[in-house]
Tab-separated table of C-alpha atoms (C1' of nucleotides) in Angstrom:
chain	number	residue	atom	x	y	z
A	1	MET	CA	3.944	-0.617	31.780
A	2	SER	CA	2.926	2.843	33.004
A	3	HIS	CA	4.058	4.406	36.261
A	4	GLN	CA	1.941	4.706	39.088
A	5	ARG	CA	1.209	8.235	39.934
A	6	LEU	CA	0.660	7.773	43.756
A	7	ASP	CA	4.020	5.809	44.179
A	8	ILE	CA	5.712	8.475	42.731
A	9	ALA	CA	3.988	11.501	44.585
A	10	THR	CA	5.163	9.436	47.539
A	11	ALA	CA	8.687	8.994	46.507
A	12	VAL	CA	8.880	12.718	45.875
A	13	ARG	CA	7.901	13.900	48.831
A	14	ALA	CA	10.000	11.146	50.756
A	15	HIS	CA	12.566	13.361	49.453
A	16	GLY	CA	10.767	16.588	50.812
A	17	HIS	CA	10.366	17.669	47.096
A	18	ARG	CA	7.292	18.465	45.304
A	19	LEU	CA	5.191	16.810	42.495
A	20	THR	CA	4.096	19.640	40.455
A	21	PRO	CA	2.092	19.033	37.331
A	22	GLN	CA	5.153	20.045	34.775
A	23	ARG	CA	6.837	17.390	36.513
A	24	GLN	CA	3.830	14.824	36.647
A	25	ILE	CA	3.718	15.728	32.433
A	26	ILE	CA	7.813	15.275	31.887
A	27	LEU	CA	7.484	12.035	33.348
A	28	ASP	CA	4.073	10.945	31.933
A	29	THR	CA	5.429	12.127	28.459
A	30	LEU	CA	8.753	10.088	28.828
A	31	CYS	CA	6.458	7.427	29.906
A	32	GLU	CA	4.156	7.371	27.166
A	33	MET	CA	7.127	7.755	24.694
A	34	GLY	CA	8.760	4.755	25.560
A	35	GLY	CA	12.362	3.499	25.096
A	36	HIS	CA	15.403	6.456	24.837
A	37	VAL	CA	14.122	9.786	24.517
A	38	THR	CA	16.098	12.715	23.304
A	39	VAL	CA	15.501	15.740	25.305
A	40	ALA	CA	14.538	17.509	22.196
A	41	ALA	CA	12.146	15.080	21.531
A	42	LEU	CA	10.773	14.698	24.956
A	43	TYR	CA	10.339	18.920	25.011
A	44	GLU	CA	9.120	18.754	21.560
A	45	GLN	CA	6.280	16.484	22.806
A	46	VAL	CA	5.545	18.033	25.837
A	47	SER	CA	5.805	21.601	24.451
A	48	GLY	CA	3.313	20.187	22.050
A	49	ARG	CA	1.088	19.666	24.671
A	50	PHE	CA	1.648	22.221	27.262
A	51	PRO	CA	3.326	25.069	25.291
A	52	ALA	CA	4.095	27.263	28.769
A	53	ILE	CA	6.435	24.473	29.484
A	54	ASP	CA	9.711	25.765	29.090
A	55	ARG	CA	13.038	24.006	28.354
A	56	SER	CA	14.967	24.563	31.414
A	57	THR	CA	11.471	22.889	33.316
A	58	VAL	CA	12.267	19.562	31.305
A	59	TYR	CA	15.976	19.733	31.801
A	60	ARG	CA	15.325	20.402	35.705
A	61	GLY	CA	12.753	18.003	35.436
A	62	LEU	CA	14.534	14.727	34.533
A	63	ASP	CA	17.542	15.995	36.368
A	64	PHE	CA	15.583	15.622	39.443
A	65	PHE	CA	14.283	12.457	38.335
A	66	ALA	CA	17.440	10.943	37.740
A	67	GLU	CA	18.525	11.684	41.247
A	68	LEU	CA	15.495	10.203	42.373
A	69	GLY	CA	16.369	7.005	40.506
A	70	LEU	CA	12.922	7.080	38.625
A	71	VAL	CA	14.740	8.088	35.198
A	72	ARG	CA	18.024	7.117	33.470
A	73	ALA	CA	20.313	9.479	31.828
A	74	THR	CA	22.788	8.801	28.919
A	75	ASP	CA	25.060	10.696	27.316
A	76	VAL	CA	24.983	9.847	23.348
A	77	GLY	CA	27.390	12.141	21.227
A	78	GLY	CA	26.904	15.222	22.981
A	79	ALA	CA	23.302	15.163	23.803
A	80	ALA	CA	21.532	13.254	26.927
A	81	VAL	CA	19.301	10.839	26.259
A	82	TYR	CA	16.718	9.634	28.932
A	83	GLU	CA	14.546	6.174	29.734
A	84	ILE	CA	12.211	5.255	32.077
A	85	ALA	CA	14.061	3.657	34.938
A	86	GLY	CA	12.605	-0.189	35.314
A	87	PRO	CA	12.465	-1.146	38.995
A	88	PRO	CA	15.914	-2.147	40.842
A	89	GLU	CA	15.116	-5.726	40.991
A	90	ALA	CA	14.237	-6.130	37.614
A	91	ASN	CA	17.599	-5.571	35.458
A	92	GLY	CA	18.854	-3.033	37.620
A	93	HIS	CA	22.459	-5.214	38.350
A	94	ALA	CA	23.611	-4.585	34.202
A	95	HIS	CA	22.149	-2.043	32.007
A	96	HIS	CA	23.995	-1.209	29.136
A	97	HIS	CA	23.594	0.422	25.340
A	98	LEU	CA	23.903	-0.749	22.179
A	99	ILE	CA	23.728	2.583	20.117
A	100	CYS	CA	23.355	1.910	15.881
A	101	ARG	CA	25.366	4.507	14.475
A	102	ASP	CA	22.901	4.150	11.365
A	103	CYS	CA	19.522	4.793	12.873
A	104	GLY	CA	20.516	5.744	16.241
A	105	PHE	CA	18.269	2.725	17.413
A	106	ILE	CA	19.231	1.840	21.352
A	107	ASP	CA	19.068	-1.409	22.704
A	108	HIS	CA	19.904	-2.750	25.920
A	109	VAL	CA	22.234	-5.713	26.935
A	110	SER	CA	22.875	-7.034	30.337
A	111	GLY	CA	23.789	-10.442	31.530
A	112	GLU	CA	26.286	-12.925	30.822
A	113	ALA	CA	27.957	-11.531	27.984
A	114	PHE	CA	28.710	-8.371	29.226
A	115	ASN	CA	29.336	-9.918	33.130
A	116	ALA	CA	32.234	-12.040	31.261
A	117	PHE	CA	33.817	-9.299	29.564
A	118	ALA	CA	33.288	-6.802	32.791
A	119	GLY	CA	35.108	-9.847	34.585
A	120	ARG	CA	38.156	-10.433	32.240
A	121	LEU	CA	38.832	-6.402	32.433
A	122	ARG	CA	38.954	-6.484	36.521
A	123	ARG	CA	41.280	-9.027	36.028
A	124	GLU	CA	43.348	-8.167	33.353
A	125	PHE	CA	43.401	-4.524	34.046
A	126	GLY	CA	42.083	-3.830	37.374
A	127	PHE	CA	39.855	-1.899	35.731
A	128	ALA	CA	35.836	-1.712	37.499
A	129	VAL	CA	33.713	-1.287	34.914
A	130	ASP	CA	30.336	0.999	35.943
A	131	VAL	CA	27.289	-0.832	36.327
A	132	GLU	CA	25.909	1.542	33.535
A	133	GLY	CA	29.125	2.559	31.894
A	134	LEU	CA	29.016	0.836	28.490
A	135	THR	CA	27.876	2.254	25.568
A	136	ILE	CA	28.730	0.100	22.356
A	137	TYR	CA	28.149	1.903	18.907
A	138	GLY	CA	27.911	-0.269	15.939
A	139	LEU	CA	25.434	-1.254	13.540
A	140	CYS	CA	22.049	-2.927	14.317
A	141	ARG	CA	20.532	-6.146	13.078
A	142	GLU	CA	18.414	-4.526	10.178
A	143	CYS	CA	21.212	-1.893	9.162
A	144	ASN	CA	23.629	-4.459	9.150
A	145	GLU	CA	21.907	-6.568	6.670
A	146	GLY	CA	20.887	-3.722	4.755
A	147	ALA	CA	24.402	-2.385	4.154
A	148	ALA	CA	25.692	-5.442	3.338
A	149	ALA	CA	28.105	-4.895	0.751
B	1	MET	CA	57.834	7.045	19.148
B	2	SER	CA	57.612	10.253	17.406
B	3	HIS	CA	56.130	10.634	14.053
B	4	GLN	CA	58.736	11.064	11.039
B	5	ARG	CA	57.755	14.116	9.375
B	6	LEU	CA	58.999	12.967	5.892
B	7	ASP	CA	56.459	10.029	6.242
B	8	ILE	CA	53.924	12.473	7.274
B	9	ALA	CA	54.427	15.540	4.484
B	10	THR	CA	54.113	12.726	2.167
B	11	ALA	CA	50.846	11.759	3.029
B	12	VAL	CA	49.913	14.599	3.094
B	13	ARG	CA	50.575	15.204	-0.446
B	14	ALA	CA	49.195	12.546	-1.445
B	15	HIS	CA	46.332	13.470	-0.409
B	16	GLY	CA	46.835	16.674	-2.404
B	17	HIS	CA	46.690	18.538	0.732
B	18	ARG	CA	49.570	20.749	2.162
B	19	LEU	CA	51.603	20.633	5.304
B	20	THR	CA	51.637	23.938	7.017
B	21	PRO	CA	53.313	24.841	9.858
B	22	GLN	CA	50.566	24.747	12.099
B	23	ARG	CA	49.559	21.417	11.147
B	24	GLN	CA	53.065	20.269	12.035
B	25	ILE	CA	52.593	21.862	15.239
B	26	ILE	CA	49.380	20.272	16.205
B	27	LEU	CA	50.682	17.380	15.528
B	28	ASP	CA	54.125	17.586	17.130
B	29	THR	CA	52.613	18.966	20.143
B	30	LEU	CA	49.954	16.083	20.317
B	31	CYS	CA	52.605	13.716	19.714
B	32	GLU	CA	54.765	15.059	22.632
B	33	MET	CA	51.752	15.193	25.259
B	34	GLY	CA	51.452	11.443	24.870
B	35	GLY	CA	48.459	9.121	25.264
B	36	HIS	CA	45.237	11.304	24.817
B	37	VAL	CA	44.810	14.740	24.583
B	38	THR	CA	41.847	16.920	25.030
B	39	VAL	CA	41.400	19.854	22.163
B	40	ALA	CA	41.134	22.105	25.108
B	41	ALA	CA	44.783	20.840	26.384
B	42	LEU	CA	45.997	20.579	22.891
B	43	TYR	CA	45.022	24.051	22.067
B	44	GLU	CA	46.847	25.640	25.672
B	45	GLN	CA	49.763	23.958	24.809
B	46	VAL	CA	50.240	24.945	21.265
B	47	SER	CA	49.489	28.427	22.088
B	48	GLY	CA	51.511	28.750	24.768
B	49	ARG	CA	54.500	28.378	22.080
B	50	PHE	CA	52.549	29.961	19.145
B	51	PRO	CA	49.774	32.470	20.549
B	52	ALA	CA	49.266	33.214	17.110
B	53	ILE	CA	47.557	29.667	16.033
B	54	ASP	CA	44.130	29.904	16.595
B	55	ARG	CA	41.320	27.474	18.204
B	56	SER	CA	39.832	26.816	15.077
B	57	THR	CA	42.910	25.716	13.301
B	58	VAL	CA	43.291	23.432	16.012
B	59	TYR	CA	40.350	21.592	15.418
B	60	ARG	CA	40.509	21.917	11.900
B	61	GLY	CA	44.436	20.298	11.677
B	62	LEU	CA	43.135	17.656	14.295
B	63	ASP	CA	40.364	16.683	12.001
B	64	PHE	CA	42.327	16.974	9.098
B	65	PHE	CA	44.928	14.521	10.810
B	66	ALA	CA	42.299	12.250	11.684
B	67	GLU	CA	40.820	11.868	7.816
B	68	LEU	CA	44.275	10.813	6.994
B	69	GLY	CA	44.443	8.437	9.866
B	70	LEU	CA	47.181	9.791	11.480
B	71	VAL	CA	45.113	10.765	14.547
B	72	ARG	CA	42.552	8.865	16.608
B	73	ALA	CA	39.196	11.374	17.781
B	74	THR	CA	37.014	10.020	20.649
B	75	ASP	CA	34.263	11.581	22.355
B	76	VAL	CA	34.163	11.747	26.180
B	77	GLY	CA	31.307	13.254	28.075
B	78	GLY	CA	30.727	15.720	25.267
B	79	ALA	CA	34.167	17.000	24.719
B	80	ALA	CA	36.680	15.517	21.968
B	81	VAL	CA	39.930	13.811	22.970
B	82	TYR	CA	42.466	12.892	20.305
B	83	GLU	CA	45.227	10.395	20.057
B	84	ILE	CA	48.717	9.476	17.949
B	85	ALA	CA	46.933	7.067	15.831
B	86	GLY	CA	49.074	3.898	15.960
B	87	PRO	CA	50.414	2.158	12.479
B	88	PRO	CA	47.560	0.107	11.149
B	89	GLU	CA	49.515	-3.190	11.791
B	90	ALA	CA	50.627	-2.530	15.208
B	91	ASN	CA	46.979	-2.945	17.294
B	92	GLY	CA	44.667	-1.202	14.759
B	93	HIS	CA	42.143	-3.805	14.615
B	94	ALA	CA	41.057	-3.249	18.163
B	95	HIS	CA	40.921	-0.199	19.760
B	96	HIS	CA	38.841	0.633	22.643
B	97	HIS	CA	38.983	2.636	25.319
B	98	LEU	CA	38.547	2.401	29.488
B	99	ILE	CA	37.940	5.869	31.120
B	100	CYS	CA	38.227	6.277	34.429
B	101	ARG	CA	35.534	8.321	36.048
B	102	ASP	CA	37.390	9.313	38.905
B	103	CYS	CA	40.872	10.406	37.585
B	104	GLY	CA	39.909	11.093	33.865
B	105	PHE	CA	42.717	8.409	32.882
B	106	ILE	CA	42.479	6.639	29.893
B	107	ASP	CA	43.828	3.316	28.691
B	108	HIS	CA	43.142	0.837	26.142
B	109	VAL	CA	41.717	-2.297	25.559
B	110	SER	CA	42.000	-4.509	22.764
B	111	GLY	CA	42.684	-7.987	22.179
B	112	GLU	CA	40.878	-11.365	23.300
B	113	ALA	CA	38.825	-9.930	25.841
B	114	PHE	CA	36.719	-7.817	23.598
B	115	ASN	CA	36.453	-10.009	20.958
B	116	ALA	CA	34.831	-12.614	22.700
B	117	PHE	CA	32.775	-9.974	23.999
B	118	ALA	CA	31.725	-8.771	20.290
B	119	GLY	CA	31.449	-12.132	19.227
B	120	ARG	CA	28.238	-12.617	21.844
B	121	LEU	CA	26.725	-9.240	20.881
B	122	ARG	CA	26.960	-10.494	17.203
B	123	ARG	CA	25.596	-13.871	17.879
B	124	GLU	CA	22.837	-12.840	20.123
B	125	PHE	CA	21.903	-9.422	19.157
B	126	GLY	CA	23.289	-9.244	15.714
B	127	PHE	CA	24.707	-6.055	16.583
B	128	ALA	CA	28.044	-5.257	14.726
B	129	VAL	CA	30.188	-3.426	17.338
B	130	ASP	CA	32.072	-0.931	15.134
B	131	VAL	CA	35.756	-1.402	15.329
B	132	GLU	CA	36.174	2.167	17.632
B	133	GLY	CA	33.104	1.704	19.295
B	134	LEU	CA	33.580	0.641	22.805
B	135	THR	CA	33.963	3.685	25.635
B	136	ILE	CA	33.837	1.925	29.015
B	137	TYR	CA	33.673	4.121	32.366
B	138	GLY	CA	34.383	2.844	35.425
B	139	LEU	CA	37.177	3.326	38.205
B	140	CYS	CA	40.976	2.379	37.548
B	141	ARG	CA	42.978	0.616	39.428
B	142	GLU	CA	44.147	2.760	41.405
B	143	CYS	CA	41.370	4.796	42.010
B	144	ASN	CA	39.285	1.688	42.886
B	145	GLU	CA	42.257	1.013	45.539
B	146	GLY	CA	42.287	4.397	46.569
B	147	ALA	CA	38.225	4.489	46.972
B	148	ALA	CA	37.933	0.940	49.096
B	149	ALA	CA	35.176	1.421	51.124
C	1	DC	C1'	50.275	32.290	-9.416
C	2	DT	C1'	45.892	29.890	-7.198
C	3	DG	C1'	43.661	27.179	-4.131
C	4	DA	C1'	44.517	25.137	0.113
C	5	DG	C1'	44.509	26.917	4.563
C	6	DT	C1'	44.742	30.338	7.949
C	7	DG	C1'	43.283	33.872	11.589
C	8	DC	C1'	39.611	36.390	13.064
C	9	DA	C1'	34.850	36.897	15.163
C	10	DA	C1'	30.616	35.325	14.889
C	11	DA	C1'	26.952	31.924	15.415
C	12	DC	C1'	25.797	27.278	16.646
C	13	DG	C1'	23.497	23.228	19.687
C	14	DC	C1'	22.920	21.766	23.779
C	15	DT	C1'	23.169	22.565	28.588
C	16	DT	C1'	23.257	25.600	32.510
C	17	DT	C1'	21.946	29.505	35.179
C	18	DG	C1'	19.988	34.204	38.091
C	19	DC	C1'	16.580	35.634	39.103
C	20	DA	C1'	11.889	37.552	40.314
C	21	DG	C1'	7.267	35.396	40.697
C	22	DA	C1'	3.880	31.690	41.418
C	23	DC	C1'	2.279	27.689	43.888
C	24	DA	C1'	2.296	22.762	46.313
C	25	DG	C1'	2.707	21.455	51.174
D	1	DC	C1'	2.490	31.086	54.775
D	2	DT	C1'	7.129	29.637	53.314
D	3	DG	C1'	10.519	27.887	50.329
D	4	DT	C1'	10.431	24.820	46.420
D	5	DC	C1'	9.463	25.317	41.767
D	6	DT	C1'	8.645	27.971	37.492
D	7	DG	C1'	9.317	30.965	33.111
D	8	DC	C1'	11.933	33.868	31.341
D	9	DA	C1'	16.461	35.531	29.521
D	10	DA	C1'	20.823	35.282	29.478
D	11	DA	C1'	24.683	33.215	29.595
D	12	DG	C1'	28.210	28.975	29.331
D	13	DC	C1'	30.572	25.079	26.997
D	14	DG	C1'	32.654	22.817	23.193
D	15	DT	C1'	32.577	23.327	18.466
D	16	DT	C1'	31.873	24.550	13.447
D	17	DT	C1'	31.478	28.038	9.899
D	18	DG	C1'	31.613	32.584	6.595
D	19	DC	C1'	34.795	35.924	5.240
D	20	DA	C1'	38.591	37.664	3.196
D	21	DC	C1'	43.584	37.048	3.640
D	22	DT	C1'	48.093	34.535	3.310
D	23	DC	C1'	51.217	31.124	1.997
D	24	DA	C1'	52.608	26.221	0.145
D	25	DG	C1'	53.022	24.102	-4.043
DNA sequence: CTGAGTGCAAACGCTTTGCAGACAG
DNA sequence: CTGTCTGCAAAGCGTTTGCACTCAG
């Protein structure tokens, strides 16, 4: 489940960039935390272990990895959320987010359910949905059951 | 297509609030501009005619009307976008946004296409999509044809 | 009259940027 | 060595808030 450092070093250098300790730490931490992580949460974690690392470095590092395609960025209510990007051949073709308005939990939705919907939007509206364009707010199963009125 | 002032005055007073000139101007302007309007754009317009009106008043006014259900707020990339809310019986039960990543145009999607999708999410993920929860990014018909590779 | 609403100005949270120094290659 | 990257500090953006004053009811 963890990223292989060598591959990453290769990927980074392939683009003519450098693999600094800071970047390794940022990526490692994001990987350890798993799932979707706020910049704030990630910085807190990183900063706990390496207080010298600056917030701006975290932002720049995440941005950098996002451009390399190693992490994925999502905008949630004005704040950025990052996650490790799975290998393209795994589930890369459909990656959308279900965000629980109560507990903030973020899940993925992919596959048929979405494709059928996207197909209709293209047919009926001529609208081509982005591969990563869907962010759906609502109540997850737990919060939904908890809030049963 | 325009809102009736008397009804609005009634609605406002019914909640024990006041219908000030500023609020009328804000609502009028939003109504005239039509469709989805940025706070920045709305303020610019309002400010052009009534320079004394403050940005914060626009924010508070929009917030106020949103609570009354007269306008609808949507978050687009960290900035708020407002629109006149149609009467509940018209299309109130399904109101979602298609946002073009190129030209920024915002359209609505409602009805079957969405309901089928929402139904599947509920069945397969136990996730209850918000009535206003969908914001879909992609390319609208025009931009899609223009960018034909 | 009286308190809901306003304008002003300052602060907020998240993110970005300019710069001089540091270090991966 | 050299130019990418870092830390620092400051600014930027959209938005919110505290305050005394004003005006709709």
